[in-house]
Amino acid sequence: MQNLISDLDIITEEKKTEEACETVKVSKDENTGKERKLYIESYGCQMNFSDSEIVTSIMQENGFDTTSNFSEADVVFLNTCSIREKAEQTVRKRLSQFNRAKREKPGMMIGVLGCMAERLKDKLLEEEKIVDLVVGPDAYRDLPGLVKQVDDGQKAVNTFLSREETYADISPVRLNSNGVTAFISIMRGCDNMCSFCVVPFTRGRERSRDPYSIVKEAQDLYDKGYREVTLLGQNVDSYKWSPEVNNKARLEKSEVSEIINFANLIEMVAKVSPDLRVRFSTSHPKDITDQVLHTMKKYENICNYIHLPAQSGNSRVLKLMNRTYTRDWYINRVDAIRDIIGEDCGISSDMIAGFCSETEEEHQETLTLMDYVKYDFSYMFFYSERPGTLAAKKYEDDIPLEVKKRRLSEIINKQQGHALERNKRDIGKVHQVLIEGTSKRSEDDLQGRNTANKVVIFPKKHYSKGQYVNVLVEDCTAATLFGKIVD
Ligand code: SAH
Ligand code: SF4
Ligand code: F3S
């Protein structure tokens, strides 16, 4: 999924993994005089953050205001991630902290939502005595009923996975919003079964959301002053809406009558307004089509940035990972991006070091693939075996931890070099930047991103967030571009 980390000056796996499990609190304290208060904290990918906005909407409709201070909450939700062992450990630690808080405030209800809830189901109720409620990603409509069940003195669980649920009709309550950029979920689940990955088990079957409801959400955001939307899915290129199949499943009427693929969808969203930027994540190398690339080229407001996780640069390892593409296929897709969109199109990746049986030579091929592509950014991890996945069943997790860590640090070091090299190419050029707010480093500076998703920092002048400005880039680090507005 897309870049939530703006700093690349991270070398150790510990730090990196923590960043990837970044937490988000309810930043907006909404006090409309409702009876009870909800505190929600999210871990994992953007999809989870986006789900927390749906959960908040459902809870607000059912008698809850939100708070950013968990000690004043009646209900505390942790929206959790299972992707690596470390992610689950972080949540367990947090649960113990809430446990201590609950001793001071015995009426406080604690719920675990999201992927860890789905993976562990009622085990969480048995093991973690403080958990009152366990709700999987497809069961959020049931939250009011489940909360009531806990109010009535029972424990509550719903981890039913749906083939249809897309929450299409629920208007998310924007959390941690800068008022300029927002996420829109366009599909849920994943059918890919990469052998290392727990997501198909925690999120269920892939399903696409009604395109009309997606365009409507984008239009609403635009009308409220937002200027960028990121369309989210685990594999956006397999987005497909067919009125026959989808409506039969959902017994509802859609305004859209033809088959819509991902290229059609981004075109529909791009047409909301030329002033609304469109981004998306994640693209799967096996599915990304030239049609999508040509559509990106055609519309100025579809950003030139693609998150295209490779995972490994070696075809044997890719086969074991069940990624269903080879190194050559991946390179062909990168060449197509550069040919159709251009050399400046931002490309980022996810990489896994030390997958089962990976040899030193195979690891070297990951490094040479990186040399070929020169990614602007990457999320980098060492392999963490997840119970129940194909790899856990079929392959031995046989690469020693210190070897995994050493390979990972080689990958990270290489990425640092490439990010700096790619950023240096931007010096001396004028970039269109959408201003997202004040820079974290100085009140006198603003920050935003260029089309390739790079953070750009520049002196404020009289400009403010939500505006587009042209910035001449004069300097850079591996993580950030620095410049000045040219009128
Ligand atoms: N759908 C996205 C990825 C979602 S998970 C895609 O296909 O790219 C985000 C990233 O976490 C993955 O791309 C992978 O690099 C990493 N990841 C997933 N399972 C992992 C595991 N068991 N160990 C280490 N990293 C893992
Ligand atoms: Fe996991 Fe693969 Fe699906 Fe991504 S595409 S969520 S890595 S199974
Ligand atoms: Fe996302 Fe983590 Fe679930 S990465 S889909 S929250 S396992």
Coordinates of C-alpha atoms and ligand atoms in Angstrom, one line a residue:
M1 CA 0.0 0.0 0.0
Q2 CA 0.9 3.6 -0.4
N3 CA 3.6 5.6 1.4
L4 CA 2.7 6.6 5.0
I5 CA 6.4 7.1 5.9
S6 CA 8.1 10.3 4.7
D7 CA 11.5 9.7 6.2
L8 CA 13.9 7.2 4.7
D9 CA 16.7 7.7 7.2
I10 CA 15.8 4.4 8.9
I11 CA 18.3 1.7 8.8
T12 CA 17.3 -0.9 11.3
E13 CA 14.5 -3.4 10.8
E14 CA 13.1 -2.7 14.3
K15 CA 12.5 0.9 13.5
K16 CA 11.3 0.2 10.0
T17 CA 8.8 -2.4 11.2
E18 CA 7.5 -0.1 13.8
E19 CA 6.9 2.6 11.2
A20 CA 5.0 0.2 9.1
C21 CA 2.7 -0.5 12.0
E22 CA 2.3 3.2 12.6
T23 CA -0.6 4.0 14.9
V24 CA -3.3 6.5 14.2
K25 CA -5.6 7.9 16.9
V26 CA -8.9 9.6 16.5
S27 CA -7.5 13.1 16.2
K28 CA -10.8 14.9 16.0
D29 CA -12.6 15.3 19.3
E30 CA -16.2 15.4 18.3
N31 CA -18.5 16.5 21.1
T32 CA -22.1 16.8 20.0
G33 CA -23.6 15.9 23.3
K34 CA -24.0 12.2 22.6
E35 CA -24.2 9.8 25.5
R36 CA -20.9 7.9 25.1
K37 CA -17.4 8.4 23.8
L38 CA -15.4 6.2 21.4
Y39 CA -11.6 6.1 21.2
I40 CA -10.2 4.2 18.2
E41 CA -6.6 3.4 17.3
S42 CA -5.5 1.9 14.0
Y43 CA -2.6 -0.2 13.0
G44 CA -1.4 -1.6 9.7
C45 CA -2.2 -0.5 6.1
Q46 CA -4.3 2.3 4.8
M47 CA -7.1 -0.1 4.2
N48 CA -7.4 -0.4 8.0
F49 CA -7.2 3.3 8.5
S50 CA -10.0 3.7 6.0
D51 CA -12.0 1.0 7.8
S52 CA -11.7 2.9 11.1
E53 CA -13.4 5.8 9.3
I54 CA -16.3 3.5 8.4
V55 CA -16.4 2.2 12.0
T56 CA -16.5 5.7 13.4
S57 CA -19.3 6.6 11.1
I58 CA -21.3 3.6 12.2
M59 CA -20.7 4.4 15.9
Q60 CA -21.6 8.1 15.5
E61 CA -24.9 7.0 14.1
N62 CA -25.4 4.9 17.2
G63 CA -24.9 7.3 20.1
F64 CA -21.2 7.9 20.2
D65 CA -19.0 11.0 20.0
T66 CA -15.3 10.5 19.5
T67 CA -12.3 11.4 21.7
S68 CA -8.6 11.4 21.2
N69 CA -8.0 10.7 24.9
F70 CA -8.6 7.1 25.7
S71 CA -8.9 7.7 29.5
E72 CA -12.2 9.5 28.9
A73 CA -13.6 6.8 26.5
D74 CA -16.5 4.5 27.3
V75 CA -15.5 2.2 24.4
V76 CA -11.9 1.7 23.1
F77 CA -11.3 0.0 19.8
L78 CA -8.0 -1.3 18.4
N79 CA -8.2 -1.8 14.7
T80 CA -5.4 -4.3 14.3
C81 CA -2.9 -5.8 11.8
S82 CA -1.6 -9.3 11.5
I83 CA 0.8 -8.9 8.6
R84 CA 4.0 -9.7 10.6
E85 CA 4.5 -11.1 14.0
K86 CA 5.8 -7.8 15.2
A87 CA 2.5 -6.1 14.3
E88 CA 0.6 -8.5 16.5
Q89 CA 3.1 -8.0 19.4
T90 CA 2.6 -4.3 19.3
V91 CA -1.1 -4.7 19.6
R92 CA -0.7 -7.1 22.5
K93 CA 1.4 -4.6 24.4
R94 CA -1.2 -1.9 23.8
L95 CA -3.9 -4.2 25.1
S96 CA -2.0 -4.7 28.3
Q97 CA -1.8 -0.9 28.7
F98 CA -5.6 -0.6 28.2
N99 CA -6.0 -3.4 30.7
R100 CA -4.3 -1.3 33.3
A101 CA -6.4 1.7 32.4
K102 CA -9.5 -0.5 32.7
R103 CA -8.7 -1.2 36.4
E104 CA -9.3 2.5 37.1
K105 CA -12.4 2.6 35.0
P106 CA -14.1 -0.8 35.1
G107 CA -17.0 0.1 32.9
M108 CA -14.7 0.7 29.9
M109 CA -15.4 -1.6 26.9
I110 CA -12.4 -2.9 24.9
G111 CA -12.8 -4.2 21.4
V112 CA -10.3 -5.7 19.0
L113 CA -11.3 -5.1 15.3
G114 CA -9.6 -5.8 12.0
C115 CA -7.2 -8.5 10.8
M116 CA -6.0 -9.8 14.2
A117 CA -9.6 -10.1 15.3
E118 CA -10.3 -12.2 12.2
R119 CA -7.2 -14.4 12.6
L120 CA -7.5 -15.2 16.2
K121 CA -11.3 -15.0 16.6
D122 CA -12.6 -16.0 20.1
K123 CA -9.1 -17.0 21.1
L124 CA -8.6 -13.3 21.9
L125 CA -11.5 -13.5 24.3
E126 CA -10.1 -16.5 26.1
E127 CA -6.4 -15.5 26.1
E128 CA -6.8 -11.7 26.7
K129 CA -9.3 -11.5 29.5
I130 CA -9.7 -7.8 29.0
V131 CA -11.2 -8.0 25.5
D132 CA -15.0 -7.7 25.5
L133 CA -15.6 -7.6 21.8
V134 CA -13.9 -9.2 18.7
V135 CA -15.1 -8.0 15.3
G136 CA -13.7 -8.9 11.9
P137 CA -13.4 -6.5 8.9
D138 CA -16.6 -7.5 7.3
A139 CA -18.8 -7.4 10.4
Y140 CA -18.7 -3.7 11.3
R141 CA -22.4 -3.1 10.5
D142 CA -23.1 -5.4 13.4
L143 CA -21.1 -3.2 15.9
P144 CA -24.2 -1.5 17.5
G145 CA -25.7 -4.9 18.2
L146 CA -22.4 -6.3 19.5
V147 CA -21.9 -3.3 21.8
K148 CA -25.4 -3.8 23.2
Q149 CA -24.5 -7.5 23.8
V150 CA -21.5 -6.4 25.9
D151 CA -23.7 -3.8 27.7
D152 CA -26.0 -6.7 28.6
G153 CA -23.0 -8.5 30.3
Q154 CA -21.9 -10.9 27.5
K155 CA -18.8 -11.1 25.4
A156 CA -19.4 -10.5 21.7
V157 CA -17.8 -11.9 18.6
N158 CA -18.5 -11.6 14.9
T159 CA -15.8 -12.7 12.5
F160 CA -18.1 -13.6 9.6
L161 CA -16.4 -12.9 6.2
S162 CA -18.6 -11.7 3.5
R163 CA -18.5 -12.2 -0.3
E164 CA -20.5 -8.9 -0.8
E165 CA -19.8 -6.4 1.9
T166 CA -18.2 -3.2 0.6
Y167 CA -19.7 -0.6 3.0
A168 CA -20.6 1.3 -0.2
D169 CA -23.4 3.3 1.3
I170 CA -21.6 4.4 4.5
S171 CA -20.0 7.8 4.5
P172 CA -16.7 7.5 6.3
V173 CA -15.9 10.0 9.1
R174 CA -12.5 11.4 8.1
L175 CA -10.0 10.9 10.9
N176 CA -6.6 12.5 11.1
S177 CA -7.6 14.5 8.0
N178 CA -5.6 17.4 6.6
G179 CA -8.8 18.4 4.7
V180 CA -6.9 18.0 1.4
T181 CA -6.2 14.3 0.8
A182 CA -8.4 11.3 1.5
F183 CA -8.6 7.6 0.9
I184 CA -11.4 5.8 -0.8
S185 CA -11.8 2.0 -0.6
I186 CA -12.7 0.6 -4.0
M187 CA -12.6 -3.1 -3.2
R188 CA -12.1 -5.4 -0.3
G189 CA -10.3 -8.8 0.3
C190 CA -7.7 -10.5 -1.9
D191 CA -7.9 -13.7 -4.0
N192 CA -4.1 -13.9 -4.7
M193 CA -2.8 -16.3 -2.1
C194 CA 0.8 -15.1 -2.1
S195 CA 2.3 -17.8 0.1
F196 CA 3.7 -15.6 2.8
C197 CA 0.6 -13.5 3.3
V198 CA -2.1 -13.6 5.8
V199 CA -4.4 -11.0 4.1
P200 CA -6.6 -13.5 2.1
F201 CA -7.4 -15.2 5.4
T202 CA -8.1 -12.0 7.4
R203 CA -9.9 -10.1 4.7
G204 CA -11.6 -12.8 2.7
R205 CA -12.6 -12.9 -0.9
E206 CA -12.0 -10.1 -3.3
R207 CA -15.0 -7.9 -4.2
S208 CA -15.3 -4.6 -6.0
R209 CA -17.4 -1.7 -4.9
D210 CA -20.1 -0.1 -7.1
P211 CA -18.3 2.5 -9.2
Y212 CA -21.1 5.0 -8.9
S213 CA -20.7 5.1 -5.1
I214 CA -16.9 5.6 -5.6
V215 CA -17.4 8.5 -7.9
K216 CA -20.0 10.0 -5.6
E217 CA -17.6 9.8 -2.7
A218 CA -14.9 11.5 -4.7
Q219 CA -17.3 14.2 -5.8
D220 CA -18.4 14.8 -2.1
L221 CA -14.8 15.1 -1.0
Y222 CA -14.1 17.5 -3.8
D223 CA -17.2 19.6 -2.9
K224 CA -15.8 19.7 0.7
G225 CA -12.5 21.1 -0.4
Y226 CA -10.4 17.9 -0.8
R227 CA -8.1 18.0 -3.7
E228 CA -6.6 14.4 -3.8
V229 CA -8.1 11.0 -3.4
T230 CA -6.2 7.7 -3.2
L231 CA -8.2 4.6 -4.4
L232 CA -7.4 1.7 -2.2
G233 CA -7.4 -2.1 -2.7
Q234 CA -5.0 -4.9 -2.1
N235 CA -4.8 -5.4 -5.9
V236 CA -6.5 -2.5 -7.6
D237 CA -5.8 -3.7 -11.1
S238 CA -8.2 -6.6 -10.7
Y239 CA -11.0 -4.2 -9.9
K240 CA -14.0 -5.3 -11.9
W241 CA -17.7 -4.2 -11.7
S242 CA -20.2 -6.0 -13.7
P243 CA -23.8 -5.0 -13.2
E244 CA -25.0 -8.5 -13.7
V245 CA -22.7 -10.3 -11.4
N246 CA -22.4 -7.6 -8.7
N247 CA -26.1 -6.6 -8.6
K248 CA -27.3 -10.2 -8.5
A249 CA -25.1 -10.8 -5.5
R250 CA -26.2 -7.6 -3.8
L251 CA -29.8 -7.4 -5.0
E252 CA -29.5 -3.7 -5.4
K253 CA -29.7 -1.3 -8.3
S254 CA -26.6 0.4 -9.7
E255 CA -26.5 3.5 -11.9
V256 CA -23.7 1.9 -13.9
S257 CA -24.8 -0.5 -16.6
E258 CA -21.6 -1.6 -18.3
I259 CA -18.6 -3.6 -17.2
I260 CA -16.1 -1.3 -15.5
N261 CA -12.4 -2.3 -15.1
F262 CA -9.8 -0.4 -13.2
A263 CA -8.7 1.8 -16.1
N264 CA -12.4 2.8 -16.7
L265 CA -12.7 3.5 -13.0
I266 CA -9.7 5.9 -12.7
E267 CA -11.0 7.7 -15.8
M268 CA -14.4 8.1 -14.1
V269 CA -12.8 9.5 -11.0
A270 CA -10.4 11.7 -12.9
K271 CA -13.4 13.3 -14.6
V272 CA -14.9 14.5 -11.3
S273 CA -12.6 17.6 -11.7
P274 CA -9.3 18.4 -13.3
D275 CA -8.4 19.9 -9.9
L276 CA -8.9 16.6 -8.1
R277 CA -5.7 14.5 -8.1
V278 CA -6.2 10.7 -8.3
R279 CA -3.8 8.2 -6.8
F280 CA -4.2 4.5 -6.2
S281 CA -2.6 1.6 -4.3
T282 CA -1.6 -1.3 -4.6
S283 CA -0.8 -2.4 -8.1
H284 CA 0.0 -6.0 -8.6
P285 CA 2.7 -6.6 -11.3
K286 CA 0.8 -9.5 -12.7
D287 CA -2.3 -7.4 -13.4
I288 CA -1.2 -3.9 -14.2
T289 CA -2.3 -3.2 -17.8
D290 CA -1.1 -0.9 -20.6
Q291 CA -4.7 0.4 -20.6
V292 CA -4.2 1.7 -17.1
L293 CA -0.9 3.3 -18.0
H294 CA -2.4 5.0 -21.1
T295 CA -5.2 6.3 -19.0
M296 CA -2.7 7.7 -16.5
K297 CA -0.9 9.4 -19.4
K298 CA -4.2 10.8 -20.8
Y299 CA -5.3 12.6 -17.6
E300 CA -3.0 15.2 -16.1
N301 CA -4.7 14.8 -12.7
I302 CA -4.0 11.1 -12.4
C303 CA -0.7 11.1 -10.6
N304 CA 2.4 9.6 -12.1
Y305 CA 3.2 7.3 -9.3
I306 CA 2.8 3.5 -9.0
H307 CA 3.4 1.3 -6.0
L308 CA 4.4 -1.9 -7.7
P309 CA 5.7 -4.4 -5.0
A310 CA 8.3 -6.8 -6.4
Q311 CA 8.9 -8.7 -3.1
S312 CA 12.0 -10.4 -4.7
G313 CA 14.1 -10.1 -7.8
N314 CA 14.6 -13.9 -8.3
S315 CA 12.1 -15.9 -10.3
R316 CA 12.5 -19.1 -8.2
V317 CA 11.7 -17.2 -5.0
L318 CA 8.8 -15.4 -6.7
K319 CA 7.4 -18.8 -7.7
L320 CA 7.7 -20.1 -4.1
M321 CA 6.0 -16.9 -3.0
N322 CA 3.2 -17.6 -5.5
R323 CA 3.4 -14.1 -6.9
T324 CA 2.7 -15.6 -10.4
Y325 CA 5.2 -13.4 -12.3
T326 CA 8.9 -13.8 -13.1
R327 CA 11.7 -11.3 -12.9
D328 CA 11.5 -10.7 -16.6
W329 CA 7.7 -10.1 -16.5
Y330 CA 8.3 -7.6 -13.7
I331 CA 11.0 -5.8 -15.7
N332 CA 8.7 -5.7 -18.7
R333 CA 6.0 -3.9 -16.6
V334 CA 8.6 -1.4 -15.4
D335 CA 9.7 -0.8 -18.9
A336 CA 6.1 -0.2 -20.0
I337 CA 5.7 2.4 -17.2
R338 CA 8.8 4.2 -18.3
D339 CA 7.9 4.0 -22.0
I340 CA 4.2 5.0 -21.7
I341 CA 4.3 7.5 -18.8
G342 CA 7.9 8.5 -18.8
E343 CA 11.2 8.2 -16.8
D344 CA 10.0 10.5 -14.1
C345 CA 7.0 8.4 -13.1
G346 CA 7.5 7.5 -9.4
I347 CA 7.8 3.8 -8.7
S348 CA 8.0 2.2 -5.3
S349 CA 8.1 -1.4 -4.0
D350 CA 7.8 -3.7 -1.1
M351 CA 10.7 -6.2 -0.6
I352 CA 10.9 -9.3 1.6
A353 CA 14.4 -10.4 2.7
G354 CA 15.2 -14.0 3.7
F355 CA 12.1 -15.8 2.4
C356 CA 12.2 -19.6 2.9
S357 CA 15.3 -21.2 1.2
E358 CA 16.4 -17.9 -0.4
T359 CA 20.1 -18.3 -1.3
E360 CA 22.8 -15.6 -1.3
E361 CA 22.7 -15.5 -5.1
E362 CA 18.9 -15.1 -5.1
H363 CA 19.2 -12.3 -2.6
Q364 CA 21.7 -10.6 -4.9
E365 CA 19.1 -10.8 -7.7
T366 CA 16.8 -8.6 -5.5
L367 CA 19.6 -6.1 -5.3
T368 CA 20.3 -6.2 -9.1
L369 CA 16.5 -5.7 -9.7
M370 CA 16.7 -2.7 -7.5
D371 CA 19.6 -1.4 -9.5
Y372 CA 17.6 -1.9 -12.7
V373 CA 14.5 -0.1 -11.5
K374 CA 16.0 2.5 -9.1
Y375 CA 12.9 2.8 -6.9
D376 CA 12.0 6.2 -5.5
F377 CA 10.8 4.5 -2.3
S378 CA 10.4 1.0 -0.8
Y379 CA 8.9 -0.7 2.2
M380 CA 11.4 -3.3 3.3
F381 CA 10.9 -6.2 5.6
F382 CA 12.4 -9.5 6.6
Y383 CA 10.3 -12.6 6.3
S384 CA 8.0 -13.3 9.2
E385 CA 6.2 -16.6 9.1
R386 CA 2.5 -16.3 9.6
P387 CA 0.5 -19.3 10.9
G388 CA -2.0 -20.8 8.4
T389 CA -0.3 -19.3 5.3
L390 CA 0.8 -21.5 2.4
A391 CA 4.4 -20.9 3.2
A392 CA 4.0 -21.8 6.8
K393 CA 2.4 -25.1 5.7
K394 CA 4.8 -26.0 2.8
Y395 CA 8.2 -24.4 3.4
E396 CA 10.7 -24.3 6.3
D397 CA 11.5 -20.8 7.6
D398 CA 15.1 -21.7 7.4
I399 CA 17.0 -18.5 7.0
P400 CA 18.6 -17.5 10.3
L401 CA 17.4 -14.2 11.8
E402 CA 20.9 -12.6 11.6
V403 CA 21.1 -13.5 7.9
K404 CA 17.6 -12.1 7.2
K405 CA 18.6 -8.9 9.0
R406 CA 21.9 -8.6 7.1
R407 CA 20.2 -9.1 3.8
L408 CA 17.5 -6.6 4.8
S409 CA 20.1 -3.9 5.7
E410 CA 21.7 -4.4 2.3
I411 CA 18.4 -3.8 0.6
I412 CA 17.7 -0.8 2.8
N413 CA 21.2 0.7 2.1
K414 CA 20.7 0.2 -1.6
Q415 CA 17.3 1.8 -1.5
Q416 CA 18.7 4.9 0.4
G417 CA 21.2 5.4 -2.4
H418 CA 18.6 5.1 -5.2
A419 CA 16.1 7.4 -3.4
L420 CA 18.8 10.1 -3.2
E421 CA 19.9 9.5 -6.8
R422 CA 16.3 9.7 -8.0
N423 CA 15.6 12.9 -5.9
K424 CA 18.7 14.6 -7.3
R425 CA 17.3 14.3 -10.8
D426 CA 14.5 16.6 -9.6
I427 CA 16.8 19.4 -8.7
G428 CA 16.5 22.4 -11.1
K429 CA 13.1 21.4 -12.3
V430 CA 9.7 23.0 -11.6
H431 CA 7.2 20.7 -9.9
Q432 CA 3.4 21.1 -9.5
V433 CA 2.8 20.6 -5.8
L434 CA -0.5 20.2 -3.9
I435 CA -0.1 21.9 -0.5
E436 CA -1.1 19.6 2.3
G437 CA -0.2 21.9 5.3
T438 CA 2.6 23.4 7.3
S439 CA 5.9 21.6 7.3
K440 CA 6.7 19.5 10.4
R441 CA 10.1 21.1 10.5
S442 CA 9.2 24.8 10.5
E443 CA 6.1 27.0 10.8
D444 CA 7.4 29.2 8.1
D445 CA 7.4 26.4 5.5
L446 CA 4.7 24.5 3.7
Q447 CA 4.7 20.9 2.6
G448 CA 3.0 19.0 -0.1
R449 CA 3.7 16.3 -2.8
N450 CA 4.5 16.4 -6.4
T451 CA 2.8 14.0 -8.9
A452 CA 5.4 11.3 -8.2
N453 CA 4.4 11.3 -4.5
K454 CA 7.6 13.0 -3.3
V455 CA 7.4 15.3 -0.3
V456 CA 8.4 18.9 -1.2
I457 CA 9.1 21.6 1.4
F458 CA 9.2 25.3 0.6
P459 CA 8.8 28.8 2.2
K460 CA 5.2 29.7 2.8
K461 CA 4.8 33.1 1.3
H462 CA 1.0 33.8 1.2
Y463 CA -0.1 30.3 0.2
S464 CA -2.1 27.8 2.1
K465 CA -3.2 24.2 2.1
G466 CA -5.4 22.9 -0.7
Q467 CA -3.7 25.1 -3.3
Y468 CA -1.6 24.0 -6.2
V469 CA 1.8 25.8 -6.6
N470 CA 4.8 25.5 -8.9
V471 CA 7.9 24.8 -6.9
L472 CA 11.5 25.0 -8.3
V473 CA 13.4 22.3 -6.5
E474 CA 16.9 23.4 -5.3
D475 CA 18.0 20.7 -2.9
C476 CA 17.1 17.3 -1.6
T477 CA 17.7 14.5 0.8
A478 CA 16.9 10.8 0.2
A479 CA 13.4 11.5 1.7
T480 CA 12.5 15.1 0.8
L481 CA 12.8 17.8 -1.9
F482 CA 13.4 21.4 -1.0
G483 CA 12.6 24.4 -3.1
K484 CA 10.8 27.7 -3.6
I485 CA 7.5 28.8 -5.2
V486 CA 7.9 30.3 -8.6
D487 CA 4.8 32.3 -9.7
Ligands
SAH1 N1 -1.5 -6.3 -1.4 C1 -0.3 -5.7 -1.3 C2 0.5 -6.0 0.0 C3 -0.2 -6.0 1.3 S1 0.8 -6.4 2.6 C4 0.6 -6.3 -2.4 O1 0.3 -7.3 -2.9 O2 1.6 -5.8 -2.6 C5 2.1 -5.3 2.5 C6 3.5 -5.9 2.4 O3 3.8 -6.6 3.6 C7 3.6 -6.9 1.3 O4 3.8 -6.4 0.1 C8 4.9 -7.6 1.8 O5 6.1 -7.0 1.3 C9 4.8 -7.5 3.3 N2 4.5 -8.8 3.9 C10 3.4 -9.5 3.8 N3 3.5 -10.6 4.5 C11 4.7 -10.7 5.0 C12 5.4 -11.6 5.9 N4 4.8 -12.8 6.2 N5 6.6 -11.3 6.2 C13 7.2 -10.2 5.9 N6 6.6 -9.2 5.1 C14 5.4 -9.5 4.7
SF4_2 FE1 -1.2 -10.5 0.3 FE2 -0.5 -11.1 -2.2 FE3 -3.0 -10.3 -1.7 FE4 -1.0 -8.5 -1.5 S1 -1.7 -9.6 -3.4 S2 -2.6 -8.8 0.0 S3 0.7 -9.8 -0.7 S4 -2.0 -12.2 -0.9
F3S3 FE1 -3.7 -4.4 6.3 FE2 -2.4 -5.6 8.2 FE3 -4.7 -6.5 7.5 S1 -1.5 -4.9 6.3 S2 -5.0 -5.9 5.4 S3 -4.2 -4.5 8.4 S4 -3.0 -7.7 8.0

